Coordinates of C-alpha atoms and ligand atoms in Angstrom, one line a residue:
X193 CA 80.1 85.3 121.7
X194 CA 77.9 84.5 119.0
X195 CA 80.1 85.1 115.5
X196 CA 79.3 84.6 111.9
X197 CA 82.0 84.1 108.8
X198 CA 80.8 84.6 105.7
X199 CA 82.1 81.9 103.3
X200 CA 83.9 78.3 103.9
X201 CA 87.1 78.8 102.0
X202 CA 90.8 78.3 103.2
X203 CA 90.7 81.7 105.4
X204 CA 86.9 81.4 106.6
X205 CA 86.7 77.6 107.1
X206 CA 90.1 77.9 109.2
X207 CA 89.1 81.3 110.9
X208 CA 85.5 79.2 111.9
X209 CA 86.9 76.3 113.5
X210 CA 89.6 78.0 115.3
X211 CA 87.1 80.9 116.5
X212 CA 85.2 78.1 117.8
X213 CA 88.4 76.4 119.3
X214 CA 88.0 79.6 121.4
X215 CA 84.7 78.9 122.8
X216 CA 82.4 81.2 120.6
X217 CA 79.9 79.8 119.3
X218 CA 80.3 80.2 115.3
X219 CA 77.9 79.9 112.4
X220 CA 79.4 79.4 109.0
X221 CA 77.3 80.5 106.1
X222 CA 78.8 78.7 102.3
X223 CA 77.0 79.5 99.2
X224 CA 78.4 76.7 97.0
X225 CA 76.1 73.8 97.6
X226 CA 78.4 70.9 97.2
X227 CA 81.3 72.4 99.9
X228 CA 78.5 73.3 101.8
X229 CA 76.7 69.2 101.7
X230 CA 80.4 68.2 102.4
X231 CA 80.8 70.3 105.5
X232 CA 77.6 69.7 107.3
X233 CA 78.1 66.0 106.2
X234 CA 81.5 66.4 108.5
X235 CA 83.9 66.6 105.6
X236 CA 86.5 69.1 104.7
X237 CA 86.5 70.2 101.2
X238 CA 89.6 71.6 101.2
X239 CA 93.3 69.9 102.7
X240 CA 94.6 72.0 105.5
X241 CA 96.8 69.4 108.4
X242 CA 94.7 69.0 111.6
X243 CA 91.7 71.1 110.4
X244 CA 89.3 68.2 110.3
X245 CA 90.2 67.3 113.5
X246 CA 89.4 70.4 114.8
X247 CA 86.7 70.6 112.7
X248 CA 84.8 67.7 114.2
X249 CA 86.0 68.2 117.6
X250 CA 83.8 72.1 117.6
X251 CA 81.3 70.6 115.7
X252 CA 80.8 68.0 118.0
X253 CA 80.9 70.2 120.9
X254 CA 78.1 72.2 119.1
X255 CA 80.2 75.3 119.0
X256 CA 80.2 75.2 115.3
X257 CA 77.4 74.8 112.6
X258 CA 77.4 75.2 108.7
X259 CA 74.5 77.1 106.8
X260 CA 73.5 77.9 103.5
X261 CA 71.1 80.8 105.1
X262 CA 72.9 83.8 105.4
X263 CA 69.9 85.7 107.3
X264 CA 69.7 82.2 109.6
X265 CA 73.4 82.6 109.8
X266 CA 73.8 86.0 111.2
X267 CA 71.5 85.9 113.9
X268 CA 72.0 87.2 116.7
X269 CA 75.6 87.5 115.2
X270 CA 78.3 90.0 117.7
X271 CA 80.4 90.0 114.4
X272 CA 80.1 89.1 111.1
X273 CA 82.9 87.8 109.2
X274 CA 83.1 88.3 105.3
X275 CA 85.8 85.9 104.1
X276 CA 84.8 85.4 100.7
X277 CA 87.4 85.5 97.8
X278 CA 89.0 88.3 96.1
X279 CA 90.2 87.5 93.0
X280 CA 92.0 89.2 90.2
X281 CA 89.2 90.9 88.4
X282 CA 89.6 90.2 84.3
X283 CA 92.0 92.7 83.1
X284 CA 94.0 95.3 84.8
X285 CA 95.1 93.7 88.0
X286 CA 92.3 95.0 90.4
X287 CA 91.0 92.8 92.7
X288 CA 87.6 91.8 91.9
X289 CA 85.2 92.7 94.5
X290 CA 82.0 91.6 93.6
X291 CA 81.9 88.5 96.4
X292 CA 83.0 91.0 99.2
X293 CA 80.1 93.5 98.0
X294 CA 77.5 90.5 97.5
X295 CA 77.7 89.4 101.0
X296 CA 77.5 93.2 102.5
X297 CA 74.5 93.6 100.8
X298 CA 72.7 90.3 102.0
X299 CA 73.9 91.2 105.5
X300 CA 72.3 94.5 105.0
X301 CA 69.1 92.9 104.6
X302 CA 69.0 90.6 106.4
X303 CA 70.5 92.3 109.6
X304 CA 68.1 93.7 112.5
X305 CA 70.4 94.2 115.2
X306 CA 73.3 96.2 115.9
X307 CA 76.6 94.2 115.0
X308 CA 80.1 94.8 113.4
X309 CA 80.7 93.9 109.8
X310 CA 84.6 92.6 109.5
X311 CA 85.8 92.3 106.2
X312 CA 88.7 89.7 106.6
X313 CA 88.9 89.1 103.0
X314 CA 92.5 91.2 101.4
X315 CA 90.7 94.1 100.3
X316 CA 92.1 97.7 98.3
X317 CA 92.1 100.7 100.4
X318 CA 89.1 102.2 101.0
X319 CA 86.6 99.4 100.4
X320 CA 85.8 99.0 104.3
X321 CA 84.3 101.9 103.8
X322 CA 82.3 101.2 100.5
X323 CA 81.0 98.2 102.3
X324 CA 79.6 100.7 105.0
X325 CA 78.2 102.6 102.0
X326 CA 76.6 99.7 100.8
X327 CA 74.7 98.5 104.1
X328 CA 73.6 102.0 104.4
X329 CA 72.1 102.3 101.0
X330 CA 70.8 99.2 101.5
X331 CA 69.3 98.9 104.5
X332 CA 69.3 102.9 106.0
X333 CA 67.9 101.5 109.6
X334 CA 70.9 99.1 110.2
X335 CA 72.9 99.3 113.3
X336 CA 76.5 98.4 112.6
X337 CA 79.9 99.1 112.1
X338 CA 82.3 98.2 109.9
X339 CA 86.2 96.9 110.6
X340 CA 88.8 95.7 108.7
X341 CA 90.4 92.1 110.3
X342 CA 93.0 91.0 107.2
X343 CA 94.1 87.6 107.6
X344 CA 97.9 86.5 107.5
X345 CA 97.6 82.7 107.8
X346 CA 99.2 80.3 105.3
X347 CA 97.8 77.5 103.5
X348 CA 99.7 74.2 105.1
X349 CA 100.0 76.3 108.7
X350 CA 97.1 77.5 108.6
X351 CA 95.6 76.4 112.3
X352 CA 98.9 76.9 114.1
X353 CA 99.5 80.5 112.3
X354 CA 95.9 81.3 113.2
X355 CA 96.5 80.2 116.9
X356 CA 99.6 82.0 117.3
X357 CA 99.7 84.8 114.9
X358 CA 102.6 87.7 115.1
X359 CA 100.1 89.8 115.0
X360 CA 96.2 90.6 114.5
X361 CA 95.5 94.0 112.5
X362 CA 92.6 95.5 113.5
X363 CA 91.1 98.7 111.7
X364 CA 88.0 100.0 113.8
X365 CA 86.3 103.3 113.0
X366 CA 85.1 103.8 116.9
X367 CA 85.4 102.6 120.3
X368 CA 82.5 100.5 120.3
X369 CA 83.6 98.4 117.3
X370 CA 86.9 98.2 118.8
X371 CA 86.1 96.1 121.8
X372 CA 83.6 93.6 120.0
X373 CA 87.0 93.1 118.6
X374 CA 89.1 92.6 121.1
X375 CA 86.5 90.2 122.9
X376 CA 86.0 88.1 120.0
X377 CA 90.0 87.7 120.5
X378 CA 90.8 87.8 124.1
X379 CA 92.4 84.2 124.2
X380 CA 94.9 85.3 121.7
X381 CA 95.4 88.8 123.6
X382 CA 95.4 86.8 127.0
X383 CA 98.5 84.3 125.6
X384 CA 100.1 87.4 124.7
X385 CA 100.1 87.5 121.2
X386 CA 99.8 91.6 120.1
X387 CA 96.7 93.0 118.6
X388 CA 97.4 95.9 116.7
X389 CA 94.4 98.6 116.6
X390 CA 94.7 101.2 113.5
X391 CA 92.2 103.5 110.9
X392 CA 90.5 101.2 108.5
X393 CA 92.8 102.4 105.4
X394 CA 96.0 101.2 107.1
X395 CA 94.5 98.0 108.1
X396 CA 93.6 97.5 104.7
X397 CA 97.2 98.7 103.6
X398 CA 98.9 96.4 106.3
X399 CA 97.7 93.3 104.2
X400 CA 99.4 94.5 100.6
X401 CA 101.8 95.8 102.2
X402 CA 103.4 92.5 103.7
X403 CA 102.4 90.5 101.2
X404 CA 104.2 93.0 98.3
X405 CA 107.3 92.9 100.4
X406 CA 107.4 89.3 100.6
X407 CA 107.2 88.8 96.8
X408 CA 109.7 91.0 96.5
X409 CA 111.9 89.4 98.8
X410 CA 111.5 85.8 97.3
X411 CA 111.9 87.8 93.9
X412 CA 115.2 89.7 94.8
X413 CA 116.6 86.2 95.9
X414 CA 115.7 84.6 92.6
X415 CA 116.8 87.0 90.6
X416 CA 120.2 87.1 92.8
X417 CA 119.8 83.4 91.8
X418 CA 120.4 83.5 88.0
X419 CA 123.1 85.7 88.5
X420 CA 125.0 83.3 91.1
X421 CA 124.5 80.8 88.1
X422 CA 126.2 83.1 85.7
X423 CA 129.0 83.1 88.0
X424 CA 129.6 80.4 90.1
X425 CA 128.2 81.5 93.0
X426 CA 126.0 79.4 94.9
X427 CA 122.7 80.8 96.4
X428 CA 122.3 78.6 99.1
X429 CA 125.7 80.0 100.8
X430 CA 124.5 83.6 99.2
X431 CA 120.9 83.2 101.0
X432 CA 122.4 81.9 104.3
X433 CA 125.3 84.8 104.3
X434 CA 122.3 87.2 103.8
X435 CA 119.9 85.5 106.6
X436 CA 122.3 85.8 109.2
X437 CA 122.0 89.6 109.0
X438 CA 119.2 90.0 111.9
X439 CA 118.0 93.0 109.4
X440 CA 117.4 90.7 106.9
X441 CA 116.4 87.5 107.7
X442 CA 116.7 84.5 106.7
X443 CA 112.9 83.8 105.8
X444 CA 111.7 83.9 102.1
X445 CA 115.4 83.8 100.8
X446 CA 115.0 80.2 99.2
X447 CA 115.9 80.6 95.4
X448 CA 113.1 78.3 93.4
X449 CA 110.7 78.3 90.4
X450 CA 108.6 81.7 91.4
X451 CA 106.4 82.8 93.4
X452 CA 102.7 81.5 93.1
X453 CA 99.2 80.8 95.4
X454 CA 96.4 82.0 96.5
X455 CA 97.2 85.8 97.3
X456 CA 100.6 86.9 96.2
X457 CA 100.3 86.8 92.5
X458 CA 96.5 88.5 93.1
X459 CA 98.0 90.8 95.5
X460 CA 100.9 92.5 93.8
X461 CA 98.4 92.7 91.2
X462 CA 95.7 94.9 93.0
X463 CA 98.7 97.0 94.8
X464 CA 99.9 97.8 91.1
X465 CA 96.5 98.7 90.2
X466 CA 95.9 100.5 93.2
X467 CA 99.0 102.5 92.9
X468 CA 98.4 103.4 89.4
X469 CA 94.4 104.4 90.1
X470 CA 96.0 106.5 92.8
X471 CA 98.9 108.1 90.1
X472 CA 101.6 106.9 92.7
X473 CA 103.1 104.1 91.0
X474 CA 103.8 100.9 92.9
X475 CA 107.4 100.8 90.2
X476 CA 109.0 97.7 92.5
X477 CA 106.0 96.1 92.9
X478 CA 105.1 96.0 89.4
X479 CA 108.8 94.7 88.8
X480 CA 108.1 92.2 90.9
X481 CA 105.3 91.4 89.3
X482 CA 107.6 91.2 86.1
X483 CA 110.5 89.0 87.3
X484 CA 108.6 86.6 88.9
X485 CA 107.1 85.7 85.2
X486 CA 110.3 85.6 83.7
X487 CA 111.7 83.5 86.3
X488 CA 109.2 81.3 86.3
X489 CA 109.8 81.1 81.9
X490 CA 114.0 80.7 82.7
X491 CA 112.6 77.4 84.7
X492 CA 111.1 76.3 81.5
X493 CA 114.5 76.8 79.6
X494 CA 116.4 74.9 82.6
X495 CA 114.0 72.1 81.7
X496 CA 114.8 72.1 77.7
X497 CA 118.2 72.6 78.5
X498 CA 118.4 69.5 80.6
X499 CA 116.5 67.3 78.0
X500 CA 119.3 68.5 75.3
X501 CA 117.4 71.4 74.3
X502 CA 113.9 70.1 73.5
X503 CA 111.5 68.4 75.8
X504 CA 109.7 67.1 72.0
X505 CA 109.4 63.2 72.8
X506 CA 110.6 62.8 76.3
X507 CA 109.0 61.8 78.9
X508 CA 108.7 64.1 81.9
X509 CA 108.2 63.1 85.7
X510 CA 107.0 66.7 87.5
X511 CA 107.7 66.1 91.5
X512 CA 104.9 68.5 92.7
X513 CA 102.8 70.8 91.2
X514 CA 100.6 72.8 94.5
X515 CA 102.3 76.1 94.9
X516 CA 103.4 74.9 97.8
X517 CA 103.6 71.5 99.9
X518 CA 100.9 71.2 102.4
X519 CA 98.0 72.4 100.8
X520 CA 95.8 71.0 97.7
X521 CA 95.7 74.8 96.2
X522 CA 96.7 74.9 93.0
X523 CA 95.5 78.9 92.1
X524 CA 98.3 80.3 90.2
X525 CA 101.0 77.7 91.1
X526 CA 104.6 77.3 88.8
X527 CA 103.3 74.4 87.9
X528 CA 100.9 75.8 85.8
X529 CA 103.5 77.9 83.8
X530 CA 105.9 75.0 83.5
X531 CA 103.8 71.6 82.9
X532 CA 101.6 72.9 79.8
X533 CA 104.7 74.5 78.7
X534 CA 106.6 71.0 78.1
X535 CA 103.4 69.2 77.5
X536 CA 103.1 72.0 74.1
X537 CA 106.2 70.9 73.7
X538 CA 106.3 67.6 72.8
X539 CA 106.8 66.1 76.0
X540 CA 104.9 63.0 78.1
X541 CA 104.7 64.5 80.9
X542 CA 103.3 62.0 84.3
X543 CA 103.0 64.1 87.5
X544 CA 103.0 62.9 91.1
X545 CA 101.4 65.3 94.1
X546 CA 100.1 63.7 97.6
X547 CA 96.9 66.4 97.3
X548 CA 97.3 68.5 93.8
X549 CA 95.3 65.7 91.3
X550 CA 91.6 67.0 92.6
X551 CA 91.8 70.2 91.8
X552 CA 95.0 70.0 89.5
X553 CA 93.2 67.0 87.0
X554 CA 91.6 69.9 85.1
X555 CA 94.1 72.4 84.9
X556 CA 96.8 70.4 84.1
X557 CA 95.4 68.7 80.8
X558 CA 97.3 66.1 78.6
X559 CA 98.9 64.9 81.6
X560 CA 99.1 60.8 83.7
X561 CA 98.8 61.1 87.2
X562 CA 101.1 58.7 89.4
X563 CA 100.8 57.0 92.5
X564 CA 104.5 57.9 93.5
X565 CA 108.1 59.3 92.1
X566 CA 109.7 56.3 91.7
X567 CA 106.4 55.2 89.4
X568 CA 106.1 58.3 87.4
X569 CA 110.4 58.2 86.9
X570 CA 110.3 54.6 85.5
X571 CA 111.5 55.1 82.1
X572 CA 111.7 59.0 81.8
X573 CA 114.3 61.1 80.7
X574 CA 113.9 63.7 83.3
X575 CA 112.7 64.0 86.6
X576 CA 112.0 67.7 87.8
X577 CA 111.2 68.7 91.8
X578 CA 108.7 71.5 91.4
X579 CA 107.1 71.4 95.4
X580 CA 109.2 70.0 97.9
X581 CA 106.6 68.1 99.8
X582 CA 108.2 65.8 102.4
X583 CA 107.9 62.7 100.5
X584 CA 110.4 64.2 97.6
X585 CA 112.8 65.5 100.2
X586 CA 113.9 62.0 100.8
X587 CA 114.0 60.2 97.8
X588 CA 116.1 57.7 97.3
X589 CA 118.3 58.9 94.3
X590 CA 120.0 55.7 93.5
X591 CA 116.7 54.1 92.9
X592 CA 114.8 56.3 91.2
X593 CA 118.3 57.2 88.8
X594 CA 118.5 53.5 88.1
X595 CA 114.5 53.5 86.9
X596 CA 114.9 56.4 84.7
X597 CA 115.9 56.0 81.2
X598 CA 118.0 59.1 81.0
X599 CA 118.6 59.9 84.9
X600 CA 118.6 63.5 84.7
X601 CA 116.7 66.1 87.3
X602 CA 115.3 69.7 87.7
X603 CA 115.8 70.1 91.1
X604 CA 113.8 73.9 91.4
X605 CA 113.9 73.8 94.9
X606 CA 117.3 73.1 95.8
X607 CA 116.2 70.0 98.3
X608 CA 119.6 68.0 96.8
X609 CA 122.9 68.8 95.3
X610 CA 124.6 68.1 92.0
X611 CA 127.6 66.2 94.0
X612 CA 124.4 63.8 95.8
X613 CA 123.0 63.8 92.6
X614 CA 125.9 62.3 90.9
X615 CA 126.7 59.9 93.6
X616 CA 123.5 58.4 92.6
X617 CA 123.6 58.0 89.0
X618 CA 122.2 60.7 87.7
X619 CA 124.5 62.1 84.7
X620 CA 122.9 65.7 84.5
X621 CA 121.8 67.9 87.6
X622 CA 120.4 71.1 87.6
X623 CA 119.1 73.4 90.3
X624 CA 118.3 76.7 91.2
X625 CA 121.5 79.6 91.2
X626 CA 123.5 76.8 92.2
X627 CA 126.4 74.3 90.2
X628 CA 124.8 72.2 87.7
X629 CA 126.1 68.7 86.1
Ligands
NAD871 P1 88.3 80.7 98.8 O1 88.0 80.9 97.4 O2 89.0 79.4 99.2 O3 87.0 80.7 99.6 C1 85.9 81.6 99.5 C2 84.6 80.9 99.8 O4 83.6 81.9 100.0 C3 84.1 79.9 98.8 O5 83.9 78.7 99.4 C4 82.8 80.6 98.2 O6 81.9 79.6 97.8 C5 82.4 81.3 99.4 N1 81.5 82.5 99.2 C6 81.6 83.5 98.2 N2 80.6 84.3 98.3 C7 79.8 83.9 99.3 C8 78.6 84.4 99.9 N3 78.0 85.5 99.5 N4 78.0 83.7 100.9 C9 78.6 82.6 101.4 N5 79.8 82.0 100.9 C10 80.3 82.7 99.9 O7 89.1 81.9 99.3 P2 90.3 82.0 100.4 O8 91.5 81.5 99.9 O9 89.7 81.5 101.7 O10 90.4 83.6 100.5 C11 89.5 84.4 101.0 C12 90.1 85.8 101.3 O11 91.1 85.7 102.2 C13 90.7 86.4 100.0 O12 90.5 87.8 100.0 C14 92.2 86.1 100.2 O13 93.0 87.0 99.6 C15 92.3 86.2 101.7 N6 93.4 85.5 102.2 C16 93.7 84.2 101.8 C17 94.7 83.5 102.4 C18 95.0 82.1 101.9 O14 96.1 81.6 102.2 N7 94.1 81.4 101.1 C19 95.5 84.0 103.4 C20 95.2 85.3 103.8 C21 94.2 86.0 103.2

């Protein structure tokens, strides 16, 4: 099958090369010229594991090509893919649509065959069918359909979650719609893994939905978190006491610095917005939405508290700072709360991240990038572990302790303990709803 996606970002880049994995042969239309020279020079612009592997095997195997061309792009085009962003619009939380509605109306144009418009991009309810509106204003002879595909991958597994997913939602308006669908995803159907047909709105909702609930699950823990502190419990045992219950889970119960990323701060966001543009107020959600700033604020407190109750003149070593390990994305990471906070404060801060420095070197100014954590803790009086990427989950305390000038850590991901932490020289240890020292 012949398949187009509309943009080359984490979803639409990943959703290209493992479509193609499939055997369809996939066009990829990118508007930003420099990610789009990268890619058709064999580069990935972005850091996913395995992807550019994948990448050059499809490309290779001339199931996959990158264009600029978006009426080149869609020819001949079974399906057409829009997987552009959707950002928080400026003010009052609604996701900005612009991208999503830019692309509908060059397919419209450019589109002279019959074929099915997907929106993968998380969209609000209801704009799978503005996007119809839009083709038909636009062009009124076009053949298509519209369906809503949302996309549940995560940056870091992105290949392996797109491979074998729990689910694929599928929102079709008709039959015919449907099984372009279910063709263009027949290996995944074949290897057993569900696909889920529905109305467009609940497709649309599907996405939100999820993603509100599993804020609001990292939330609840972190809020449980700062309580456990208050009195002496210890949130690990807490989370693991929980998890056990099969109705619970044991999944996004870690106790850390917030939530942050690509699409749960955005998301909540838009299902606020949507909730109040609809007069049902999303009250947990916006909540959430609340906490998860305030948590991410008590983690700026932790810090001062550990450096004696100002960060003015220390120097700072930040483990981390992408808002998660895994991926180079920095949008809307903790780290972007917490560094600029301590660098306002006084402090040097030197920050070490295996992919965050190419997109984090303007967002993070006033700041030294190092090479490692043993380099940026030489002579610092704190040393806090913001992402736990693999490399800072087996550091060797003692040495990095005995480099430090004051040997003192923010451990916001609760990779050690205060009793290892000790063991290793380090006077002061603080974590996350856990014991300190
Ligand atoms: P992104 O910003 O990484 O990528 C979007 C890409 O689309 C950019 O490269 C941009 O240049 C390109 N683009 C925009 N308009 C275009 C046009 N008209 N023609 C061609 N290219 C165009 O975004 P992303 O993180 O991949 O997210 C895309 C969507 O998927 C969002 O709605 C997001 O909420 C959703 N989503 C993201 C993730 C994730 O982990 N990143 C997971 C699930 C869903």
């Amino acid at each position: 099958m012949k398949i187009t996606i509309i943009g080359a970002g984490y979803v639409g880049l990943v959703s290209s090369v493992c479509f193609s994995d499939f055997g369809h042969d996939v066009v990829c239309v990118e508007k930003s010229p420099e990610r789009l020279a990268k890619l058709q020079a064999g580069e990935v612009p972005i850091y996913e594991p395995g992807l550019d592997e994948l990448m050059a095997r499809n490309v290779e195997a001339e199931r996959l090509s990158f264009t600029g061309d978006l009426a080149e792009g869609i020819k001949d085009a079974a399906a057409i893919f829009i997987a552009v962003g959707t950002p928080t619009r400026r003010g009052g939380g609604h996701a900005d649509l612009s991208y999503v509605m830019a692309a509908a109306k060059e397919i419209a144009t450019a589109l002279d065959h019959y074929a099915v418009v997907v929106t993968k991009s998380t969209v609000p309810v209801g704009t799978n069918a503005q996007v119809k509106e839009v083709i038909t204003i636009t062009n009124p002879r076009a053949e298509f359909d519209v369906a809503s595909n949302p996309e549940f991958l995560r940056e870091g597994a992105a290949i392996d979650d797109f491979m074998r997913p729990d689910r694929i939602v599928v929102g079709v308006e008709n039959e015919r719609a449907a099984e372009v669908m279910q063709a263009i995803y027949r290996p995944l159907y074949l290897r057993d893994f569900p696909i889920m047909t529905t109305d467009l709105e609940s497709a649309e909702m599907i996405k939100y939905a999820a993603n509100a609930f599993l804020a609001t699950k990292i939330t609840f823990i972190n809020e449980i978190a700062a309580l456990c502190e208050r009195t002496g419990a210890d949130v690990k045992a807490v989370s693991k006491g929980m998890g056990a219950d099969g109705r619970i889970g044991t999944k996004f119960l870690h106790a850390g610095p917030g939530y942050g990323g690509s699409c749960f701060p955005k998301d909540t966001k838009a299902l606020a917005r949507m909730g109040q543009d609809h007069s049902i107020p999303m009250q947990l959600t916006e909540t959430v939405i609340k906490v998860n700033e305030e948590v991410k604020r008590r983690m700026v407190d932790k810090v001062f508290d550990l450096c004696g109750g100002s960060a003015n003149g220390k120097t700072i070593a930040v483990l981390g700072v992408t808002f998660k390990p895994n991926t180079d994305d920095m949008r809307d990471a903790p780290s972007l709360t917490i560094v600029p906070a301590l660098v306002g404060n006084g402090a040097e801060v030197r920050v070490v991240d295996p992919q965050g420095q190419h997109e984090g070197a303007a967002l993070l100014p006033g700041v030294t990038w190092c090479d490692d954590a043993y380099a940026a803790a030489e002579g610092a009086d704190a040393v806090i572990l913001l992402t736990e990427w693999n490399e800072f989950r087996a550091l060797d305390l003692a040495r990095l302790s005995y480099v430090m000038r004051t040997p003192a850590m923010a451990d916001l991901r609760n990779i050690y303990s205060a009793e290892a932490a000790e063991k290793a020289g380090f006077t002061a240890y603080t974590s996350v709803g856990r014991r300190n020292l």
